Short mmCIF file of C-alpha atoms in Angstrom, two decimals:
data_model
loop_
_atom_site.label_atom_id
_atom_site.label_comp_id
_atom_site.label_asym_id
_atom_site.label_seq_id
_atom_site.Cartn_x
_atom_site.Cartn_y
_atom_site.Cartn_z
CA MET A 15 35.81 -41.69 -38.82
CA ASP A 16 36.58 -37.63 -40.18
CA LYS A 17 39.34 -36.19 -37.63
CA LEU A 18 38.27 -33.85 -36.39
CA LEU A 19 34.81 -35.87 -34.45
CA GLU A 20 37.41 -38.10 -33.33
CA ILE A 21 39.27 -35.33 -31.33
CA LEU A 22 35.30 -33.50 -30.41
CA ARG A 23 34.54 -36.89 -29.19
CA GLU A 24 37.15 -37.11 -26.59
CA ASN A 25 37.13 -33.04 -26.28
CA SER A 26 34.56 -30.49 -27.10
CA SER A 27 36.72 -27.82 -24.96
CA PHE A 28 38.87 -27.06 -27.78
CA THR A 29 38.35 -23.55 -29.67
CA THR A 30 38.11 -23.27 -33.51
CA LYS A 31 40.93 -21.41 -34.15
CA GLU A 32 42.75 -24.43 -31.99
CA LEU A 33 40.60 -26.57 -34.35
CA SER A 34 41.82 -24.81 -37.14
CA LEU A 35 45.17 -25.13 -36.61
CA MET A 36 44.50 -29.13 -35.55
CA LEU A 37 43.58 -29.85 -38.91
CA GLY A 38 45.45 -26.90 -41.09
CA GLU A 39 41.78 -26.33 -42.02
CA PRO A 40 40.20 -22.10 -42.04
CA GLU A 41 38.51 -20.84 -39.19
CA ASP A 42 35.54 -20.91 -41.91
CA TYR A 43 35.35 -23.91 -42.92
CA ILE A 44 36.15 -25.61 -39.19
CA THR A 45 32.59 -23.36 -37.86
CA ALA A 46 30.84 -24.66 -40.71
CA GLN A 47 31.24 -28.44 -40.46
CA ILE A 48 30.57 -27.66 -36.76
CA LYS A 49 27.58 -26.01 -37.91
CA GLU A 50 26.70 -28.76 -40.60
CA TYR A 51 26.85 -31.41 -37.82
CA GLU A 52 24.78 -29.89 -35.65
CA GLN A 53 22.33 -29.64 -37.77
CA THR A 54 22.47 -32.76 -39.59
CA GLY A 55 21.63 -33.88 -35.83
CA VAL A 56 25.52 -35.89 -35.96
CA ILE A 57 26.55 -33.94 -32.84
CA LYS A 58 23.52 -34.25 -30.98
CA GLY A 59 25.23 -32.54 -28.34
CA TYR A 60 28.13 -31.53 -25.16
CA GLN A 61 28.52 -33.08 -22.26
CA ALA A 62 31.28 -32.98 -20.17
CA ILE A 63 33.07 -36.30 -19.00
CA ILE A 64 32.76 -36.85 -15.54
CA ASP A 65 33.84 -39.34 -12.88
CA PHE A 66 31.25 -40.17 -10.97
CA ASP A 67 33.55 -42.09 -8.02
CA LYS A 68 34.60 -38.81 -7.28
CA VAL A 69 31.46 -36.86 -6.75
CA PRO A 70 29.68 -37.38 -3.55
CA ASP A 71 26.17 -38.87 -3.75
CA ALA A 72 26.22 -39.09 -7.50
CA GLY A 73 23.88 -42.50 -6.80
CA VAL A 74 24.17 -45.68 -8.90
CA THR A 75 24.40 -47.42 -12.12
CA ALA A 76 23.48 -50.24 -13.16
CA ILE A 77 23.41 -51.91 -16.71
CA ILE A 78 20.14 -54.42 -17.31
CA ASP A 79 20.52 -56.99 -19.71
CA LEU A 80 16.60 -57.30 -21.35
CA LYS A 81 14.43 -60.39 -23.46
CA VAL A 82 11.67 -58.65 -24.65
CA THR A 83 9.11 -59.89 -27.43
CA PRO A 84 8.65 -57.10 -30.10
CA GLU A 85 5.53 -56.23 -31.48
CA ARG A 86 4.03 -57.38 -34.59
CA GLU A 87 4.14 -54.01 -35.73
CA THR A 88 6.36 -51.56 -35.26
CA GLY A 89 9.32 -54.06 -33.86
CA PHE A 90 11.43 -53.56 -31.54
CA ASP A 91 11.55 -49.58 -31.35
CA SER A 92 7.19 -49.03 -30.02
CA ILE A 93 9.32 -50.37 -26.27
CA ALA A 94 11.80 -48.86 -26.84
CA THR A 95 10.64 -45.11 -27.12
CA LYS A 96 8.60 -46.97 -24.09
CA ILE A 97 11.34 -47.59 -21.79
CA MET A 98 14.04 -44.54 -23.72
CA SER A 99 11.09 -42.15 -21.54
CA PHE A 100 11.66 -43.14 -18.21
CA GLU A 101 14.09 -40.12 -17.08
CA GLU A 102 16.14 -42.82 -14.65
CA VAL A 103 17.79 -44.40 -18.34
CA ARG A 104 20.63 -42.98 -19.35
CA THR A 105 21.77 -45.03 -21.94
CA LEU A 106 19.97 -47.66 -24.21
CA TYR A 107 20.99 -49.92 -26.88
CA LEU A 108 19.56 -52.95 -29.00
CA MET A 109 21.91 -55.30 -28.54
CA ALA A 110 22.56 -58.38 -31.43
CA GLY A 111 22.80 -61.59 -28.86
CA SER A 112 21.08 -63.52 -25.76
CA TYR A 113 18.99 -60.44 -24.99
CA ASP A 114 17.69 -57.63 -26.38
CA PHE A 115 18.25 -54.20 -24.79
CA ALA A 116 21.68 -53.49 -22.13
CA VAL A 117 19.05 -50.00 -20.15
CA ILE A 118 21.27 -47.89 -18.70
CA VAL A 119 20.35 -46.62 -14.76
CA ASN A 120 21.21 -43.65 -12.35
CA GLY A 121 19.50 -44.32 -9.51
CA GLU A 122 19.71 -42.78 -5.59
CA THR A 123 20.44 -45.79 -4.33
CA MET A 124 20.17 -49.31 -5.06
CA GLN A 125 16.28 -50.42 -4.01
CA ASP A 126 16.03 -47.25 -5.90
CA VAL A 127 16.63 -49.07 -9.67
CA ALA A 128 15.59 -52.27 -7.68
CA SER A 129 12.13 -51.70 -7.39
CA PHE A 130 12.81 -49.22 -11.03
CA VAL A 131 13.10 -52.97 -12.51
CA ALA A 132 10.95 -54.28 -10.31
CA ARG A 133 7.58 -51.43 -11.32
CA LYS A 134 8.41 -49.93 -14.42
CA ILE A 135 10.87 -51.78 -16.41
CA SER A 136 9.08 -55.30 -15.55
CA CYS A 137 6.29 -54.05 -16.08
CA VAL A 138 5.97 -52.61 -19.45
CA ASP A 139 5.21 -55.05 -22.71
CA GLY A 140 7.09 -57.44 -24.41
CA VAL A 141 9.48 -57.55 -22.16
CA VAL A 142 9.57 -61.28 -20.87
CA ALA A 143 13.51 -61.01 -18.38
CA THR A 144 15.60 -58.66 -16.54
CA ALA A 145 19.20 -58.87 -15.18
CA THR A 146 20.20 -56.26 -13.73
CA HIS A 147 23.69 -55.48 -12.78
CA PHE A 148 25.55 -52.66 -10.44
CA MET A 149 28.34 -50.99 -12.01
CA LEU A 150 31.25 -51.25 -9.14
CA LYS A 151 34.25 -48.51 -11.01
CA THR A 152 34.97 -47.20 -13.70
CA TYR A 153 37.88 -46.78 -15.26
CA LYS A 154 37.70 -45.54 -19.18
CA LEU A 155 34.87 -43.40 -19.78
CA GLY A 156 34.26 -42.10 -23.36
CA GLY A 157 37.97 -43.02 -24.68
CA VAL A 158 39.17 -40.56 -21.01
CA SER A 159 40.78 -42.97 -18.62
CA LEU A 160 39.29 -42.55 -15.11
CA VAL A 161 42.28 -44.19 -13.57
CA ASP A 162 45.41 -42.01 -12.05
CA GLU A 163 48.09 -42.18 -14.54
CA ASP A 164 51.44 -42.92 -11.98
CA SER A 165 53.79 -40.57 -12.94
CA THR A 166 56.77 -42.18 -11.62
CA ASP A 167 56.05 -43.97 -14.64
CA ARG A 168 58.28 -40.99 -17.18
CA ARG A 169 60.01 -39.49 -14.93
CA SER A 170 63.31 -40.27 -16.86
CA MET A 171 63.83 -37.17 -19.07
CA VAL A 172 65.12 -38.42 -21.90
CA LEU A 173 67.25 -36.24 -24.36
CA MET B 25 92.50 -42.32 0.84
CA ILE B 26 92.09 -43.67 -2.77
CA ASP B 27 93.20 -40.56 -5.76
CA TYR B 28 90.06 -42.23 -6.91
CA GLN B 29 91.52 -39.95 -10.60
CA ASN B 30 94.45 -40.86 -11.14
CA PHE B 31 92.15 -44.48 -11.64
CA ILE B 32 89.46 -42.65 -14.22
CA ASN B 33 89.93 -42.38 -17.97
CA ASP B 34 91.29 -40.12 -18.61
CA LYS B 35 89.21 -39.41 -21.31
CA ILE B 36 85.66 -40.39 -19.05
CA SER B 37 86.81 -37.53 -16.89
CA SER B 38 87.64 -35.48 -19.26
CA VAL B 39 83.13 -35.49 -20.72
CA LYS B 40 80.47 -33.28 -18.52
CA PRO B 41 77.77 -34.87 -17.47
CA SER B 42 74.44 -33.91 -18.56
CA GLY B 43 73.76 -30.76 -18.30
CA ILE B 44 69.85 -31.29 -17.99
CA ARG B 45 70.32 -32.52 -14.75
CA LYS B 46 70.55 -29.75 -12.06
CA PHE B 47 67.70 -28.63 -13.86
CA PHE B 48 65.36 -32.49 -14.27
CA ASP B 49 65.80 -32.61 -10.76
CA ILE B 50 63.50 -29.43 -9.55
CA ALA B 51 60.77 -30.16 -12.17
CA VAL B 52 60.70 -33.90 -10.27
CA GLU B 53 60.67 -32.09 -7.45
CA MET B 54 57.23 -30.31 -7.17
CA ASP B 55 53.74 -31.28 -8.27
CA ASN B 56 51.35 -30.26 -11.05
CA VAL B 57 53.86 -30.08 -13.45
CA ILE B 58 53.58 -31.10 -17.12
CA SER B 59 56.40 -31.88 -18.80
CA LEU B 60 57.70 -30.76 -22.37
CA SER B 61 60.52 -32.18 -21.44
CA ILE B 62 59.92 -36.19 -22.42
CA GLY B 63 61.78 -37.68 -25.41
CA GLU B 64 60.24 -40.11 -25.70
CA PRO B 65 56.56 -41.64 -26.99
CA ASP B 66 53.95 -41.53 -24.85
CA PHE B 67 51.79 -44.37 -26.18
CA GLN B 68 52.25 -47.97 -25.22
CA THR B 69 53.76 -50.90 -27.05
CA PRO B 70 50.36 -51.42 -29.32
CA TRP B 71 49.01 -54.09 -27.95
CA HIS B 72 50.11 -56.86 -30.61
CA ILE B 73 53.48 -56.53 -30.13
CA ARG B 74 54.05 -56.44 -26.44
CA GLU B 75 51.74 -60.47 -26.13
CA ALA B 76 54.32 -60.97 -29.37
CA GLY B 77 57.03 -60.99 -26.64
CA ILE B 78 55.20 -61.92 -23.96
CA VAL B 79 54.24 -65.59 -25.64
CA SER B 80 57.70 -65.96 -26.38
CA LEU B 81 58.73 -65.65 -23.39
CA GLU B 82 55.84 -68.38 -22.25
CA ARG B 83 56.56 -70.99 -24.88
CA GLY B 84 60.06 -70.45 -22.82
CA LYS B 85 62.31 -68.60 -25.34
CA THR B 86 64.26 -66.88 -23.27
CA TRP B 87 68.02 -68.40 -24.18
CA TYR B 88 70.87 -65.10 -25.52
CA SER B 89 70.18 -65.00 -28.90
CA PRO B 90 73.10 -64.91 -32.00
CA ASN B 91 75.17 -62.09 -31.75
CA ARG B 92 73.89 -59.85 -35.04
CA GLY B 93 70.07 -60.75 -34.01
CA PHE B 94 67.92 -63.78 -35.40
CA ILE B 95 67.83 -64.14 -38.71
CA GLU B 96 63.72 -63.75 -38.79
CA LEU B 97 64.57 -60.47 -37.46
CA ARG B 98 67.51 -58.89 -39.67
CA LYS B 99 64.85 -60.13 -42.43
CA ALA B 100 62.43 -58.71 -41.85
CA ILE B 101 64.62 -55.60 -40.36
CA CYS B 102 65.56 -55.83 -44.11
CA ASP B 103 62.20 -55.53 -45.41
CA TYR B 104 61.11 -53.71 -44.22
CA TYR B 105 63.47 -50.87 -45.24
CA LYS B 106 63.93 -51.58 -48.85
CA ARG B 107 59.63 -50.91 -47.97
CA ARG B 108 59.88 -48.01 -46.54
CA PHE B 109 63.38 -46.72 -47.45
CA ASN B 110 63.92 -48.32 -50.76
CA VAL B 111 67.69 -49.42 -49.14
CA GLU B 112 68.29 -53.36 -49.82
CA TYR B 113 71.02 -54.77 -47.13
CA ASN B 114 71.34 -58.50 -46.60
CA PRO B 115 70.71 -59.51 -43.63
CA ASP B 116 73.45 -62.61 -43.09
CA SER B 117 75.71 -59.53 -42.89
CA GLN B 118 74.19 -56.08 -43.53
CA VAL B 119 72.54 -55.83 -40.23
CA LEU B 120 73.04 -55.62 -37.07
CA VAL B 121 71.48 -55.76 -34.25
CA THR B 122 71.71 -53.46 -30.98
CA VAL B 123 70.67 -52.39 -27.55
CA GLY B 124 69.21 -49.32 -29.51
CA GLY B 125 69.71 -46.49 -31.41
CA SER B 126 72.27 -45.81 -28.43
CA GLU B 127 74.25 -48.72 -28.89
CA GLY B 128 75.06 -47.91 -32.66
CA ILE B 129 75.92 -45.55 -32.37
CA ASP B 130 77.99 -45.84 -30.34
CA LEU B 131 79.61 -49.48 -31.83
CA CYS B 132 79.77 -46.67 -35.57
CA LEU B 133 81.98 -44.22 -34.05
CA ARG B 134 84.24 -46.80 -32.20
CA SER B 135 84.72 -48.74 -35.15
CA VAL B 136 84.89 -45.88 -37.46
CA VAL B 137 86.84 -43.33 -35.14
CA SER B 138 90.33 -43.94 -34.61
CA GLU B 139 93.01 -42.24 -32.42
CA GLY B 140 92.65 -37.81 -33.66
CA ASP B 141 89.86 -38.39 -36.34
CA GLU B 142 87.84 -35.63 -36.38
CA VAL B 143 84.02 -36.69 -36.10
CA LEU B 144 82.59 -33.32 -37.91
CA ILE B 145 78.80 -33.05 -35.65
CA PRO B 146 75.70 -30.59 -36.46
CA GLN B 147 74.36 -29.23 -33.59
CA PRO B 148 71.70 -28.80 -31.84
CA ALA B 149 71.27 -32.70 -31.64
CA PHE B 150 70.72 -35.19 -29.77
CA VAL B 151 73.41 -35.79 -26.65
CA CYS B 152 75.95 -38.68 -27.41
CA TYR B 153 77.36 -37.60 -30.34
CA GLU B 154 79.98 -35.22 -29.02
CA PRO B 155 81.47 -37.47 -25.04
CA LEU B 156 80.34 -41.14 -27.70
CA THR B 157 83.61 -39.34 -30.57
CA THR B 158 85.95 -38.47 -27.62
CA MET B 159 85.84 -41.19 -25.54
CA ALA B 160 86.99 -42.49 -29.23
CA GLY B 161 89.62 -40.89 -29.06
CA GLY B 162 88.35 -38.85 -32.00
CA ARG B 163 87.94 -34.77 -32.44
CA PRO B 164 84.10 -34.14 -33.02
CA VAL B 165 84.39 -30.77 -34.90
CA ILE B 166 80.70 -28.94 -33.99
CA ILE B 167 78.60 -27.43 -37.52
CA GLU B 168 76.14 -25.47 -36.03
CA THR B 169 72.76 -25.61 -38.02
CA ARG B 170 71.15 -22.34 -38.23
CA GLN B 171 67.63 -21.64 -38.51
CA GLU B 172 67.62 -19.33 -41.33
CA ASN B 173 68.00 -22.52 -43.77
CA ASN B 174 64.96 -24.60 -41.43
CA PHE B 175 68.19 -26.08 -39.74
CA ARG B 176 69.44 -28.22 -42.78
CA LEU B 177 72.97 -29.35 -43.22
CA LEU B 178 74.36 -27.63 -46.14
CA PRO B 179 77.78 -28.95 -48.51
CA GLU B 180 79.15 -25.53 -48.12
CA GLU B 181 79.33 -26.30 -44.27
CA ILE B 182 80.92 -29.12 -44.20
CA GLU B 183 83.57 -27.91 -46.58
CA GLN B 184 84.49 -24.87 -44.59
CA ALA B 185 85.18 -27.64 -41.42
CA VAL B 186 86.32 -30.94 -43.40
CA THR B 187 90.20 -30.93 -43.07
CA ASP B 188 92.19 -33.72 -43.71
CA LYS B 189 91.81 -35.42 -40.84
CA THR B 190 88.09 -35.47 -41.47
CA LYS B 191 86.84 -39.52 -41.00
CA ALA B 192 82.69 -38.66 -40.31
CA LEU B 193 80.08 -36.95 -39.99
CA VAL B 194 77.67 -37.75 -37.99
CA LEU B 195 73.50 -37.31 -40.24
CA PRO B 196 70.88 -36.83 -37.30
CA PHE B 197 67.95 -36.33 -39.00
CA PRO B 198 65.04 -35.92 -38.33
CA ASN B 199 66.69 -34.11 -35.95
CA ASN B 200 66.31 -33.77 -32.41
CA PRO B 201 65.67 -31.25 -30.53
CA THR B 202 65.27 -28.83 -33.94
CA GLY B 203 62.43 -31.75 -35.62
CA ALA B 204 64.26 -31.01 -38.57
CA ILE B 205 64.22 -32.35 -41.82
CA MET B 206 67.19 -33.61 -44.67
CA GLU B 207 65.16 -34.35 -48.52
CA ARG B 208 66.97 -35.89 -51.29
CA GLY B 209 67.74 -32.64 -52.82
CA ASP B 210 69.89 -31.64 -49.51
CA LEU B 211 71.66 -34.60 -49.66
CA GLU B 212 72.69 -35.37 -53.24
CA LYS B 213 74.55 -31.65 -52.86
CA ILE B 214 75.61 -32.77 -49.52
CA ALA B 215 76.97 -36.14 -50.83
CA GLU B 216 79.83 -34.82 -54.41
CA VAL B 217 81.28 -33.36 -49.93
CA ILE B 218 81.07 -36.82 -48.19
CA ILE B 219 82.28 -38.38 -52.39
CA LYS B 220 84.68 -36.09 -52.65
CA HIS B 221 86.50 -36.15 -49.00
CA ASN B 222 85.95 -39.41 -49.29
CA LEU B 223 84.75 -39.10 -46.01
CA PHE B 224 82.05 -42.64 -44.46
CA VAL B 225 78.63 -41.05 -43.12
CA ILE B 226 76.73 -41.98 -38.93
CA SER B 227 72.78 -41.13 -40.74
CA ASP B 228 70.42 -41.77 -37.19
CA GLU B 229 67.51 -42.14 -37.95
CA ILE B 230 65.64 -42.91 -35.10
CA TYR B 231 62.53 -40.89 -36.28
CA GLY B 232 63.04 -41.62 -39.86
CA GLU B 233 58.93 -42.99 -39.61
CA LEU B 234 57.77 -39.40 -37.82
CA THR B 235 57.45 -37.31 -40.55
CA TYR B 236 54.99 -34.63 -41.15
CA GLY B 237 53.77 -32.33 -44.38
CA GLY B 238 54.02 -35.13 -46.63
CA LYS B 239 57.14 -36.10 -46.68
CA HIS B 240 58.52 -38.57 -46.59
CA HIS B 241 62.02 -39.33 -44.58
CA VAL B 242 65.07 -39.86 -47.50
CA SER B 243 67.68 -42.24 -47.09
CA ILE B 244 71.16 -40.82 -47.34
CA ALA B 245 71.96 -44.15 -48.09
CA GLU B 246 69.58 -44.32 -51.13
CA ILE B 247 71.52 -41.25 -52.99
CA ASP B 248 74.52 -42.76 -55.43
CA GLY B 249 77.04 -43.99 -54.36
CA MET B 250 76.89 -43.95 -51.00
CA LYS B 251 75.58 -47.17 -49.56
CA GLU B 252 78.48 -48.09 -49.67
CA ARG B 253 79.74 -45.73 -46.78
CA THR B 254 76.92 -45.29 -44.87
CA LEU B 255 76.74 -46.79 -41.46
CA VAL B 256 73.00 -46.59 -41.01
CA VAL B 257 71.21 -46.72 -37.26
CA SER B 258 67.62 -46.66 -36.93
CA GLY B 259 65.23 -48.32 -34.08
CA PHE B 260 61.54 -49.01 -33.16
CA SER B 261 62.15 -47.10 -29.00
CA LYS B 262 60.59 -43.73 -31.16
CA SER B 263 58.51 -44.52 -33.64
CA TYR B 264 56.63 -48.14 -32.77
CA ALA B 265 56.67 -46.46 -28.93
CA MET B 266 59.02 -49.31 -28.27
CA THR B 267 61.45 -47.10 -25.56
CA GLY B 268 61.82 -49.46 -23.01
CA TRP B 269 62.27 -52.45 -24.68
CA ARG B 270 65.25 -51.23 -26.13
CA LEU B 271 66.08 -52.37 -29.31
CA GLY B 272 67.97 -51.42 -31.72
CA TYR B 273 69.91 -51.77 -35.20
CA VAL B 274 72.92 -51.33 -37.74
CA LEU B 275 72.88 -51.58 -41.82
CA GLY B 276 75.96 -51.26 -43.55
CA PRO B 277 78.55 -52.96 -45.29
CA LYS B 278 79.04 -56.24 -44.71
CA GLU B 279 82.82 -55.23 -44.29
CA ILE B 280 81.92 -52.99 -41.71
CA ILE B 281 79.54 -54.69 -39.99
CA ASP B 282 81.28 -57.61 -39.27
CA HIS B 283 84.40 -55.66 -37.16
CA ILE B 284 80.99 -53.79 -35.59
CA THR B 285 79.85 -57.60 -34.19
CA LYS B 286 82.95 -58.15 -32.93
CA LEU B 287 82.52 -55.18 -30.20
CA HIS B 288 78.87 -56.04 -30.16
CA GLN B 289 80.20 -59.52 -29.24
CA TYR B 290 83.03 -58.28 -26.23
CA GLY B 291 80.25 -55.74 -24.96
CA ILE B 292 76.59 -56.89 -25.56
CA MET B 293 77.07 -60.33 -26.17
CA SER B 294 73.21 -60.10 -28.30
CA SER B 295 70.51 -57.69 -27.86
CA PRO B 296 67.16 -58.91 -25.49
CA THR B 297 65.43 -61.50 -26.52
CA THR B 298 62.06 -61.00 -25.59
CA ALA B 299 62.52 -57.46 -27.28
CA GLN B 300 63.31 -58.65 -30.45
CA TYR B 301 60.50 -61.09 -30.52
CA ALA B 302 58.61 -58.38 -30.02
CA ALA B 303 59.89 -56.54 -33.21
CA ILE B 304 59.21 -59.73 -35.01
CA GLU B 305 55.66 -58.42 -34.99
CA ALA B 306 55.85 -54.04 -35.30
CA LEU B 307 58.57 -55.11 -38.55
CA LYS B 308 55.72 -57.65 -40.30
CA ASN B 309 51.99 -55.88 -38.31
CA GLY B 310 53.10 -52.76 -37.54
CA ASP B 311 52.59 -49.94 -39.89
CA ASN B 312 48.40 -48.56 -39.08
CA ASP B 313 49.80 -47.75 -35.04
CA VAL B 314 53.11 -46.02 -36.88
CA ALA B 315 50.65 -44.53 -38.92
CA MET B 316 48.51 -43.60 -36.40
CA MET B 317 50.81 -42.78 -34.03
CA ARG B 318 51.64 -39.96 -36.70
CA ASP B 319 48.85 -38.42 -37.23
CA ASP B 320 48.49 -37.66 -33.66
CA TYR B 321 51.59 -36.19 -33.02
CA ASP B 322 50.56 -34.31 -36.47
CA ILE B 323 47.59 -32.93 -34.47
CA ARG B 324 49.71 -31.60 -31.88
CA ARG B 325 52.33 -30.54 -34.12
CA ARG B 326 50.14 -27.66 -35.88
CA LEU B 327 48.87 -26.82 -32.81
CA ILE B 328 52.23 -26.29 -31.11
CA VAL B 329 53.46 -24.66 -33.87
CA GLY B 330 50.54 -22.16 -34.78
CA LYS B 331 50.53 -21.57 -30.45
CA LEU B 332 54.01 -20.46 -30.67
CA ASN B 333 54.39 -18.12 -33.55
CA GLU B 334 50.56 -16.88 -31.79
CA ILE B 335 52.19 -16.30 -28.38
CA GLY B 336 55.40 -14.92 -30.27
CA LEU B 337 57.85 -17.55 -29.24
CA THR B 338 59.12 -18.10 -32.83
CA CYS B 339 59.02 -20.86 -34.16
CA PHE B 340 60.09 -22.55 -37.75
CA GLU B 341 58.27 -25.32 -39.08
CA PRO B 342 59.44 -29.19 -37.22
CA LEU B 343 58.58 -31.32 -39.97
CA GLY B 344 59.98 -34.29 -38.33
CA ALA B 345 60.78 -35.81 -34.72
CA PHE B 346 58.60 -35.24 -32.39
CA TYR B 347 59.90 -31.50 -31.11
CA THR B 348 59.63 -28.22 -31.74
CA PHE B 349 62.36 -25.81 -31.49
CA PRO B 350 60.83 -22.00 -30.57
CA CYS B 351 63.43 -19.31 -30.57
CA ILE B 352 62.75 -17.43 -26.64
CA ARG B 353 64.98 -14.58 -27.20
CA SER B 354 62.18 -12.08 -28.32
CA THR B 355 62.00 -11.85 -24.32
CA GLY B 356 65.20 -11.21 -23.23
CA LEU B 357 66.18 -14.64 -21.00
CA SER B 358 68.47 -17.11 -22.43
CA SER B 359 67.54 -20.73 -22.43
CA ASP B 360 68.55 -22.32 -18.38
CA GLU B 361 66.41 -18.78 -18.02
CA PHE B 362 63.61 -19.25 -19.59
CA ALA B 363 63.08 -23.21 -18.64
CA THR B 364 64.26 -22.98 -14.71
CA ARG B 365 61.63 -19.88 -14.63
CA LEU B 366 58.68 -21.57 -16.72
CA VAL B 367 58.88 -25.15 -15.00
CA GLN B 368 59.35 -22.45 -10.97
CA GLU B 369 55.95 -19.99 -11.93
CA LYS B 370 53.45 -22.06 -14.27
CA ARG B 371 54.62 -26.13 -13.86
CA VAL B 372 55.16 -26.39 -17.66
CA ALA B 373 58.95 -28.48 -18.69
CA VAL B 374 60.72 -28.01 -21.41
CA VAL B 375 64.32 -28.47 -21.82
CA PRO B 376 66.96 -25.17 -22.65
CA GLY B 377 68.45 -25.69 -26.30
CA THR B 378 71.69 -25.26 -25.31
CA ALA B 379 71.48 -29.41 -23.13
CA PHE B 380 72.13 -29.96 -27.02
CA GLY B 381 74.58 -27.43 -28.17
CA GLU B 382 75.74 -24.23 -27.38
CA CYS B 383 74.75 -22.97 -30.41
CA GLY B 384 71.16 -24.10 -28.71
CA GLU B 385 71.32 -20.47 -26.96
CA GLY B 386 68.43 -18.84 -27.53
CA TYR B 387 66.09 -21.90 -28.34
CA VAL B 388 64.08 -24.14 -25.70
CA ARG B 389 62.80 -27.67 -26.62
CA ILE B 390 59.35 -28.30 -26.95
CA SER B 391 58.43 -31.85 -26.69
CA TYR B 392 54.86 -32.65 -28.50
CA ALA B 393 55.00 -36.90 -27.60
CA GLN B 394 52.40 -35.22 -24.71
CA SER B 395 48.56 -36.05 -24.83
CA LEU B 396 46.49 -33.34 -26.53
CA LYS B 397 44.90 -32.49 -23.14
CA ASN B 398 48.38 -30.93 -20.80
CA ILE B 399 50.05 -29.42 -24.00
CA LYS B 400 46.86 -27.81 -24.02
CA THR B 401 47.64 -26.34 -20.59
CA ALA B 402 50.53 -26.24 -21.43
CA LEU B 403 50.43 -23.77 -23.68
CA LYS B 404 47.51 -22.21 -21.63
CA ARG B 405 50.72 -21.80 -19.14
CA ILE B 406 52.73 -20.40 -21.84
CA GLU B 407 50.94 -17.99 -22.96
CA GLU B 408 50.39 -16.21 -19.12
CA PHE B 409 54.11 -16.06 -18.98
CA VAL B 410 55.56 -14.63 -22.03
CA GLU B 411 52.53 -11.96 -20.73
CA GLU B 412 54.12 -11.73 -17.24
CA LEU B 413 57.30 -11.19 -18.60
CA LYS B 414 56.14 -8.46 -21.66
CA SER B 415 54.40 -6.63 -18.48
CA GLU B 416 57.64 -6.67 -16.40
CA GLY B 417 59.40 -4.85 -19.47
#
């Protein structure tokens, strides 16, 4: 993968100047490259990596495995379009394996998520079965460790 | 009252403890310090290498190894060295597996140096060569490398330092702390002088895998006529992020390795068994890990060098290891003052250049074995520090 994308994927806050130093390319080139990525939709946007365990009232997150019956004409895509339109849904993947969609949802409480599954997701045409898993703790997110590193590990000053 | 001084060996008594200690103690007491002072990779040992160590333990391989190290590892080292640096060694007789490169350096010096011999040591350099030469009964003769020569060692500098007592040259490249490397042309010129004066070379190549800008490390042992008068010291710590495993090796002529092996045998017995199993895996399947880490270091190196020059701390381009060695004279501070005030006022720890020899005055060592995020923050703090110094006038 392009080095520029690799860097931005973990930390999009580097300035063009810094990126140009790091990659040994002129600033113009970096600017043009990023612009191209944005225009072609490779880069869709820029988000912060947030440790929600540290945010009060951040609510709960669940992953819902979904089995569906694909529709004759449109396969999985039209079902996906319906599911992703719910604002509770943060992330949606089509999967290979024992179920079809992985749906990541946010809710204020477990009851919220439960009722979302029962009243909304399950009622979408084609949905056959659901299995809801609640997330307890996030250790790593988007390539970044959320665990506070034990600073005593690397105290030795070796010359 | 016992006068312990009577019981202390004169030589060890004359050796100074590393001056960096007190400075480090200050840094440890503080919170929120970003350390760019560390001389080891920030990466953990790649998992498959750790796993090889774990599997060996699960299988109960907990005994001593042969004194020289497992033959499988010695073969892997020779294959690797031939593949990467194009010098061939015999795994039966020309390799010794040591407890880190550090033991290797100690053994080489103690095996080569006799009482009163002079050993040429380029500085700035890693801190151990001088005291270990002293302990071996030798006399360290310092050659100061210069920024205007990109901190490379020049043949005429060796010529000037050679006397009829000179026995050996320590060749520490890629260099800690400067990041300097020696290219083939540089080495060929040096080899002439070494052969002319019948010297021996201890080539510390622990950073041999970490070179940048399209440069590949060349060992002096590859230069015509040098293999038979060179001891190569290297190891797994820096290239495979295996510092805590303590494993290195020495390559050289059988006639010397045999003697070095005696020292190792009596002093150490054998290198750690678990680490040896891990190292076999590293040499056989670790090339991608090394390349990945080198790429990451390279990105950080460019960022740090570019930024430091922009801030006004002029920095020659390091092409090896994972250190930059910027000149801080423009701030009007000494190395020690710069490092002490930087950690006290801005919570960034770097090492004063003087820790690597007197000629390191006017420089600090900044390690980029640290995450990009921390490097970015640290550079910002260094910039503020330098700006504030300017306005102090």
